[in-house]
Amino acid sequence: MEEDDFSLCVLDNARKAARAVSRHYDKLARRIGMTPGQFSVLVTIHKYADATTAELAERLSMDRTTLVRNVALVERKGLVASQLVQDGRSKQYRLSPKGEELLNKALPLWRRAQADVKNHLGSDEFLRAIDTLKRLSEL
Amino acid sequence: MEEDDFSLCVLDNARKAARAVSRHYDKLARRIGMTPGQFSVLVTIHKYADATTAELAERLSMDRTTLVRNVALVERKGLVASQLVQDGRSKQYRLSPKGEELLNKALPLWRRAQADVKNHLGSDEFLRAIDTLKRLSEL
DNA sequence: ACTTTTAGTGTGTATATGCACACAAAGCTC
DNA sequence: GAGCTTTGTGTGCATATACACACTAAAAGT
């Protein structure tokens, strides 16, 4: 075991990074009563209006059942409205006016968080980092 | 809002990457009744025997209260034994024989998971990726 | 000695994550 | 049209994550 270098553990490092990044965005998101995960969901619903549950999960590379709960959460908060599709199985989602409003309040904070990271890493490294994260997501 | 490129969102990408990596390691860890997070904890306790709660949390870049629950979990499973420090406040942790045994069973799986990632990214990119993740953790 | 501060720990609550499973509707096969 | 498969959805359970808060004991200040 001593020959194993756990400081190179991808799992550890990926989770640590996600925790650190989440904490950073969380500090800003809390000011307007949101969590980082909810922001992601709102952005995706805004971008892909009328997408179904499974489509949204696909976009977010998230387990469908995880998304079900996350969407239910923002729906309870009145940020998202759902609508049944004809066949009676699927649901479609849209931001409510309240959801649009909150998203607009969140945007400046998001831009600041992005800028903070870019500052920390440097512009070149920033783009490389995004690319690296995308590669890891394809795993 | 339309000028914002959310595909460059560090939060999204970091969380997606962590989810993908976690899923990959999880598939292997489940075979021996472990979760990826528990593996991390066991490795750290093995490496830093007799460390206290706060020290372990520091090593794992994890919130202390999160670690309390994670350690309690592996302790209930009989993988870790705790011991009070003299002053009656701190606790120290050590792997139990059962914990050592399970860790040894986990190591080949961990090595395979690491190799999978290295294969996916390529050796150079692998090291860059680790470095990038570490930089993000410092945020 | 008493008070205050500091350090270390644990709990309540809310959120996030995903596997196993169950359910429901549509389509297909015969 | 009865049975099977496929597709889309939601729940039960276990785990993970962290902020706000409370508790306890040592240490420091007066």
Tab-separated table of C-alpha atoms (C1' of nucleotides) in Angstrom:
chain	number	residue	atom	x	y	z
A	1	MET	CA	0.000	0.000	0.000
A	2	GLU	CA	2.877	2.346	0.730
A	3	GLU	CA	3.701	2.591	-2.950
A	4	ASP	CA	0.255	4.060	-3.644
A	5	ASP	CA	0.176	7.816	-3.849
A	6	PHE	CA	-3.238	8.828	-2.628
A	7	SER	CA	-2.499	12.474	-3.270
A	8	LEU	CA	-3.094	11.532	-6.901
A	9	CYS	CA	-6.512	10.075	-6.126
A	10	VAL	CA	-8.889	11.471	-8.722
A	11	LEU	CA	-11.885	10.795	-6.539
A	12	ASP	CA	-10.525	12.741	-3.596
A	13	ASN	CA	-9.340	15.619	-5.682
A	14	ALA	CA	-12.498	15.879	-7.755
A	15	ARG	CA	-14.713	15.874	-4.680
A	16	LYS	CA	-12.525	18.336	-2.826
A	17	ALA	CA	-12.618	20.671	-5.810
A	18	ALA	CA	-16.385	20.388	-6.103
A	19	ARG	CA	-16.784	21.084	-2.393
A	20	ALA	CA	-14.516	24.129	-2.562
A	21	VAL	CA	-16.216	25.530	-5.645
A	22	SER	CA	-19.670	24.841	-4.201
A	23	ARG	CA	-18.774	26.613	-0.979
A	24	HIS	CA	-17.595	29.628	-2.910
A	25	TYR	CA	-20.744	29.920	-5.007
A	26	ASP	CA	-22.863	29.080	-1.999
A	27	LYS	CA	-21.626	32.123	-0.076
A	28	LEU	CA	-22.971	34.353	-2.833
A	29	ALA	CA	-26.137	32.391	-3.572
A	30	ARG	CA	-27.266	32.429	0.037
A	31	ARG	CA	-27.648	36.191	-0.064
A	32	ILE	CA	-30.670	35.750	-2.262
A	33	GLY	CA	-31.969	32.585	-0.616
A	34	MET	CA	-30.725	30.142	-3.176
A	35	THR	CA	-28.352	27.224	-3.267
A	36	PRO	CA	-25.813	26.564	-6.002
A	37	GLY	CA	-27.682	23.490	-7.165
A	38	GLN	CA	-30.933	25.388	-7.480
A	39	PHE	CA	-29.212	28.027	-9.554
A	40	SER	CA	-28.019	25.361	-11.985
A	41	VAL	CA	-31.517	23.977	-12.296
A	42	LEU	CA	-33.044	27.405	-12.920
A	43	VAL	CA	-30.484	28.258	-15.565
A	44	THR	CA	-31.099	24.981	-17.356
A	45	ILE	CA	-34.872	25.341	-17.246
A	46	HIS	CA	-34.532	28.877	-18.555
A	47	LYS	CA	-32.333	27.745	-21.415
A	48	TYR	CA	-34.326	24.651	-22.315
A	49	ALA	CA	-37.873	25.782	-21.687
A	50	ASP	CA	-40.500	23.042	-21.910
A	51	ALA	CA	-37.942	20.282	-21.545
A	52	THR	CA	-39.081	17.148	-19.743
A	53	THR	CA	-37.608	15.676	-16.574
A	54	ALA	CA	-35.396	13.227	-18.397
A	55	GLU	CA	-34.145	15.877	-20.817
A	56	LEU	CA	-33.201	18.207	-17.987
A	57	ALA	CA	-31.382	15.421	-16.183
A	58	GLU	CA	-29.481	14.693	-19.365
A	59	ARG	CA	-28.501	18.345	-19.748
A	60	LEU	CA	-27.282	18.488	-16.185
A	61	SER	CA	-25.509	15.117	-16.324
A	62	MET	CA	-27.441	14.336	-13.209
A	63	ASP	CA	-29.306	11.237	-12.168
A	64	ARG	CA	-32.932	11.601	-13.158
A	65	THR	CA	-34.196	10.805	-9.679
A	66	THR	CA	-31.933	13.425	-8.182
A	67	LEU	CA	-33.336	15.986	-10.575
A	68	VAL	CA	-36.923	15.039	-9.729
A	69	ARG	CA	-36.310	16.110	-6.178
A	70	ASN	CA	-34.369	19.229	-7.059
A	71	VAL	CA	-37.086	20.390	-9.413
A	72	ALA	CA	-39.794	19.609	-6.871
A	73	LEU	CA	-37.915	21.847	-4.479
A	74	VAL	CA	-37.820	24.901	-6.729
A	75	GLU	CA	-41.406	24.229	-7.728
A	76	ARG	CA	-42.482	24.308	-4.083
A	77	LYS	CA	-40.726	27.643	-3.798
A	78	GLY	CA	-42.803	28.929	-6.681
A	79	LEU	CA	-39.868	29.481	-8.999
A	80	VAL	CA	-40.899	26.927	-11.575
A	81	ALA	CA	-44.226	25.861	-13.029
A	82	SER	CA	-44.860	22.439	-14.513
A	83	GLN	CA	-47.334	21.337	-17.119
A	84	LEU	CA	-48.408	17.866	-18.131
A	85	VAL	CA	-47.734	16.763	-21.674
A	86	GLN	CA	-50.627	15.348	-23.713
A	87	ASP	CA	-49.756	11.701	-23.190
A	88	GLY	CA	-50.127	12.145	-19.449
A	89	ARG	CA	-46.713	10.832	-18.598
A	90	SER	CA	-44.136	13.541	-19.122
A	91	LYS	CA	-44.004	16.950	-17.519
A	92	GLN	CA	-42.652	20.162	-18.964
A	93	TYR	CA	-41.115	22.930	-16.920
A	94	ARG	CA	-40.883	26.691	-17.222
A	95	LEU	CA	-39.636	29.418	-14.975
A	96	SER	CA	-42.357	31.401	-13.265
A	97	PRO	CA	-42.121	35.201	-13.228
A	98	LYS	CA	-40.777	34.880	-9.700
A	99	GLY	CA	-38.201	32.425	-10.977
A	100	GLU	CA	-37.123	34.750	-13.781
A	101	GLU	CA	-36.797	37.555	-11.294
A	102	LEU	CA	-34.655	35.547	-8.914
A	103	LEU	CA	-32.476	34.343	-11.755
A	104	ASN	CA	-31.871	37.936	-12.777
A	105	LYS	CA	-30.858	38.780	-9.244
A	106	ALA	CA	-28.505	35.812	-9.249
A	107	LEU	CA	-26.711	36.628	-12.469
A	108	PRO	CA	-24.431	39.401	-11.169
A	109	LEU	CA	-23.420	37.138	-8.306
A	110	TRP	CA	-22.709	34.311	-10.723
A	111	ARG	CA	-20.554	36.590	-12.861
A	112	ARG	CA	-18.622	37.657	-9.813
A	113	ALA	CA	-18.043	34.058	-8.758
A	114	GLN	CA	-16.823	33.192	-12.246
A	115	ALA	CA	-14.497	36.192	-12.173
A	116	ASP	CA	-13.146	35.125	-8.781
A	117	VAL	CA	-12.215	31.736	-10.156
A	118	LYS	CA	-10.689	33.247	-13.270
A	119	ASN	CA	-8.651	35.520	-11.045
A	120	HIS	CA	-7.494	32.659	-8.916
A	121	LEU	CA	-6.445	30.466	-11.816
A	122	GLY	CA	-5.488	32.963	-14.503
A	123	SER	CA	-7.256	33.200	-17.854
A	124	ASP	CA	-5.383	30.421	-19.642
A	125	GLU	CA	-5.589	28.011	-16.774
A	126	PHE	CA	-9.265	28.867	-16.405
A	127	LEU	CA	-10.118	27.572	-19.858
A	128	ARG	CA	-7.929	24.528	-19.419
A	129	ALA	CA	-9.666	23.819	-16.118
A	130	ILE	CA	-13.114	23.944	-17.719
A	131	ASP	CA	-11.880	21.624	-20.432
A	132	THR	CA	-10.399	19.209	-17.925
A	133	LEU	CA	-13.624	19.119	-15.944
A	134	LYS	CA	-15.605	18.397	-19.099
A	135	ARG	CA	-13.276	15.537	-19.965
A	136	LEU	CA	-13.741	14.068	-16.513
A	137	SER	CA	-17.509	14.325	-16.862
A	138	GLU	CA	-17.380	12.051	-19.892
A	139	LEU	CA	-15.926	9.265	-17.808
B	1	MET	CA	-28.349	37.116	-19.855
B	2	GLU	CA	-27.899	35.841	-23.370
B	3	GLU	CA	-24.300	36.980	-23.412
B	4	ASP	CA	-23.498	34.686	-20.491
B	5	ASP	CA	-21.987	31.382	-21.461
B	6	PHE	CA	-23.141	28.926	-18.869
B	7	SER	CA	-21.188	26.131	-20.485
B	8	LEU	CA	-18.215	27.812	-18.825
B	9	CYS	CA	-19.832	27.684	-15.395
B	10	VAL	CA	-17.203	26.378	-13.027
B	11	LEU	CA	-19.795	25.267	-10.528
B	12	ASP	CA	-21.696	23.152	-13.018
B	13	ASN	CA	-18.607	21.633	-14.509
B	14	ALA	CA	-16.951	20.905	-11.179
B	15	ARG	CA	-20.052	19.222	-9.821
B	16	LYS	CA	-20.649	17.257	-12.995
B	17	ALA	CA	-17.066	16.033	-12.925
B	18	ALA	CA	-17.323	15.038	-9.273
B	19	ARG	CA	-20.572	13.183	-9.944
B	20	ALA	CA	-19.078	11.331	-12.909
B	21	VAL	CA	-15.918	10.395	-11.031
B	22	SER	CA	-17.899	9.370	-7.952
B	23	ARG	CA	-20.164	7.145	-10.021
B	24	HIS	CA	-17.166	5.435	-11.568
B	25	TYR	CA	-15.468	4.693	-8.260
B	26	ASP	CA	-18.802	3.813	-6.727
B	27	LYS	CA	-19.382	0.986	-9.176
B	28	LEU	CA	-16.199	-0.657	-7.970
B	29	ALA	CA	-16.547	0.176	-4.301
B	30	ARG	CA	-20.014	-1.306	-4.066
B	31	ARG	CA	-18.630	-4.748	-4.784
B	32	ILE	CA	-17.072	-4.775	-1.349
B	33	GLY	CA	-19.871	-2.905	0.399
B	34	MET	CA	-18.215	0.448	0.551
B	35	THR	CA	-18.904	3.913	-0.767
B	36	PRO	CA	-16.317	6.200	-2.339
B	37	GLY	CA	-16.539	8.612	0.568
B	38	GLN	CA	-15.934	5.880	3.100
B	39	PHE	CA	-12.889	4.762	1.190
B	40	SER	CA	-11.444	8.271	1.401
B	41	VAL	CA	-12.032	8.361	5.124
B	42	LEU	CA	-10.416	4.963	5.679
B	43	VAL	CA	-7.364	5.890	3.633
B	44	THR	CA	-6.928	9.106	5.566
B	45	ILE	CA	-7.328	7.447	8.950
B	46	HIS	CA	-4.827	4.809	7.879
B	47	LYS	CA	-2.330	7.424	6.806
B	48	TYR	CA	-2.820	9.753	9.767
B	49	ALA	CA	-3.407	7.316	12.592
B	50	ASP	CA	-4.461	8.901	15.886
B	51	ALA	CA	-5.473	12.133	14.205
B	52	THR	CA	-8.371	13.998	15.800
B	53	THR	CA	-11.663	14.878	14.161
B	54	ALA	CA	-10.606	18.379	13.224
B	55	GLU	CA	-7.288	17.174	11.826
B	56	LEU	CA	-8.991	14.596	9.636
B	57	ALA	CA	-11.441	17.182	8.354
B	58	GLU	CA	-8.527	19.434	7.504
B	59	ARG	CA	-6.780	16.634	5.626
B	60	LEU	CA	-9.905	15.870	3.646
B	61	SER	CA	-10.775	19.543	3.017
B	62	MET	CA	-14.174	18.624	4.343
B	63	ASP	CA	-16.441	20.414	6.752
B	64	ARG	CA	-15.782	19.138	10.236
B	65	THR	CA	-19.432	18.373	10.902
B	66	THR	CA	-19.630	16.369	7.690
B	67	LEU	CA	-16.668	14.326	8.786
B	68	VAL	CA	-18.195	13.660	12.209
B	69	ARG	CA	-21.072	11.864	10.512
B	70	ASN	CA	-18.910	10.034	8.008
B	71	VAL	CA	-16.616	8.760	10.724
B	72	ALA	CA	-19.553	7.758	12.900
B	73	LEU	CA	-20.755	5.692	9.960
B	74	VAL	CA	-17.579	3.689	9.479
B	75	GLU	CA	-17.291	3.323	13.242
B	76	ARG	CA	-20.764	1.777	13.413
B	77	LYS	CA	-19.652	-0.649	10.727
B	78	GLY	CA	-16.741	-1.680	12.939
B	79	LEU	CA	-14.086	-0.423	10.558
B	80	VAL	CA	-12.700	2.247	12.824
B	81	ALA	CA	-12.099	2.452	16.562
B	82	SER	CA	-11.999	5.696	18.464
B	83	GLN	CA	-10.237	6.601	21.655
B	84	LEU	CA	-10.615	9.611	23.901
B	85	VAL	CA	-7.617	11.842	24.350
B	86	GLN	CA	-6.539	12.663	27.924
B	87	ASP	CA	-8.182	16.055	28.119
B	88	GLY	CA	-11.558	14.476	27.468
B	89	ARG	CA	-12.427	16.621	24.490
B	90	SER	CA	-10.706	15.246	21.432
B	91	LYS	CA	-11.027	11.799	19.972
B	92	GLN	CA	-8.425	9.825	18.078
B	93	TYR	CA	-9.193	7.304	15.384
B	94	ARG	CA	-7.560	4.128	14.131
B	95	LEU	CA	-8.527	1.461	11.672
B	96	SER	CA	-9.736	-1.746	13.252
B	97	PRO	CA	-8.358	-5.051	11.912
B	98	LYS	CA	-11.601	-5.353	9.971
B	99	GLY	CA	-11.017	-1.890	8.576
B	100	GLU	CA	-7.484	-2.734	7.503
B	101	GLU	CA	-8.740	-5.867	5.835
B	102	LEU	CA	-11.418	-4.025	3.903
B	103	LEU	CA	-8.964	-1.345	2.856
B	104	ASN	CA	-6.680	-4.035	1.470
B	105	LYS	CA	-9.545	-5.471	-0.509
B	106	ALA	CA	-10.336	-2.010	-1.828
B	107	LEU	CA	-6.859	-1.154	-3.020
B	108	PRO	CA	-6.830	-3.211	-6.236
B	109	LEU	CA	-10.169	-1.676	-7.163
B	110	TRP	CA	-8.841	1.799	-6.454
B	111	ARG	CA	-5.810	1.149	-8.642
B	112	ARG	CA	-8.039	-0.009	-11.436
B	113	ALA	CA	-10.235	3.085	-11.147
B	114	GLN	CA	-7.159	5.302	-11.249
B	115	ALA	CA	-5.906	3.443	-14.307
B	116	ASP	CA	-9.282	3.860	-16.008
B	117	VAL	CA	-9.115	7.608	-15.572
B	118	LYS	CA	-5.522	7.731	-16.739
B	119	ASN	CA	-6.541	5.764	-19.799
B	120	HIS	CA	-9.404	8.085	-20.510
B	121	LEU	CA	-7.370	11.256	-20.197
B	122	GLY	CA	-3.886	10.180	-21.220
B	123	SER	CA	-0.897	10.342	-18.883
B	124	ASP	CA	-0.001	13.981	-19.411
B	125	GLU	CA	-3.546	15.203	-19.151
B	126	PHE	CA	-3.979	13.043	-16.063
B	127	LEU	CA	-1.319	14.892	-14.138
B	128	ARG	CA	-2.575	18.249	-15.365
B	129	ALA	CA	-6.072	17.304	-14.276
B	130	ILE	CA	-4.923	16.458	-10.759
B	131	ASP	CA	-3.082	19.741	-10.608
B	132	THR	CA	-6.104	21.681	-11.826
B	133	LEU	CA	-8.341	20.030	-9.252
B	134	LYS	CA	-5.875	20.893	-6.505
B	135	ARG	CA	-5.815	24.516	-7.628
B	136	LEU	CA	-9.599	24.638	-7.520
B	137	SER	CA	-9.605	23.173	-4.030
B	138	GLU	CA	-7.572	26.143	-2.807
B	139	LEU	CA	-10.341	28.507	-3.756
C	1	DA	C1'	-10.972	33.073	41.952
C	2	DC	C1'	-13.996	34.848	38.373
C	3	DT	C1'	-14.850	36.031	33.763
C	4	DT	C1'	-13.909	35.827	29.031
C	5	DT	C1'	-12.070	33.857	25.187
C	6	DT	C1'	-10.660	30.097	22.555
C	7	DA	C1'	-10.600	25.380	20.900
C	8	DG	C1'	-12.807	21.090	20.127
C	9	DT	C1'	-16.779	18.594	19.532
C	10	DG	C1'	-21.551	17.165	18.312
C	11	DT	C1'	-26.777	18.030	16.776
C	12	DG	C1'	-30.796	20.119	14.061
C	13	DT	C1'	-32.161	21.166	9.778
C	14	DA	C1'	-32.030	21.554	4.814
C	15	DT	C1'	-30.183	20.202	0.669
C	16	DA	C1'	-27.958	16.943	-2.714
C	17	DT	C1'	-26.906	12.396	-4.676
C	18	DG	C1'	-27.991	7.952	-6.761
C	19	DC	C1'	-29.300	2.810	-6.676
C	20	DA	C1'	-33.138	-0.402	-6.322
C	21	DC	C1'	-37.631	-0.637	-7.007
C	22	DA	C1'	-42.345	0.236	-8.362
C	23	DC	C1'	-45.740	2.348	-11.284
C	24	DA	C1'	-47.997	3.982	-15.627
C	25	DA	C1'	-48.605	4.772	-20.403
C	26	DA	C1'	-47.396	3.832	-25.105
C	27	DG	C1'	-45.996	0.684	-28.661
C	28	DC	C1'	-45.218	-3.970	-30.514
C	29	DT	C1'	-46.145	-8.922	-31.421
C	30	DC	C1'	-48.857	-12.518	-32.209
D	1	DG	C1'	-56.864	-7.701	-27.947
D	2	DA	C1'	-53.805	-10.153	-24.626
D	3	DG	C1'	-49.162	-10.244	-23.451
D	4	DC	C1'	-44.465	-8.282	-23.656
D	5	DT	C1'	-41.278	-4.559	-24.141
D	6	DT	C1'	-40.041	0.086	-24.044
D	7	DT	C1'	-40.214	4.611	-22.204
D	8	DG	C1'	-41.092	8.028	-18.763
D	9	DT	C1'	-41.861	8.890	-14.172
D	10	DG	C1'	-41.720	8.932	-8.978
D	11	DT	C1'	-40.436	6.703	-3.960
D	12	DG	C1'	-37.691	4.341	-0.285
D	13	DC	C1'	-33.523	4.119	1.499
D	14	DA	C1'	-28.749	5.221	2.502
D	15	DT	C1'	-25.259	8.343	2.112
D	16	DA	C1'	-23.017	12.999	1.692
D	17	DT	C1'	-22.680	17.965	2.506
D	18	DA	C1'	-22.493	22.108	5.296
D	19	DC	C1'	-24.477	26.211	8.019
D	20	DA	C1'	-26.352	27.630	12.473
D	21	DC	C1'	-26.320	26.517	16.914
D	22	DA	C1'	-25.220	24.475	21.393
D	23	DC	C1'	-22.166	22.237	24.568
D	24	DT	C1'	-17.803	21.399	27.125
D	25	DA	C1'	-13.249	22.000	28.590
D	26	DA	C1'	-8.914	24.293	28.472
D	27	DA	C1'	-6.558	28.751	28.471
D	28	DA	C1'	-6.045	33.494	29.190
D	29	DG	C1'	-7.129	37.935	31.149
D	30	DT	C1'	-8.172	40.751	35.234
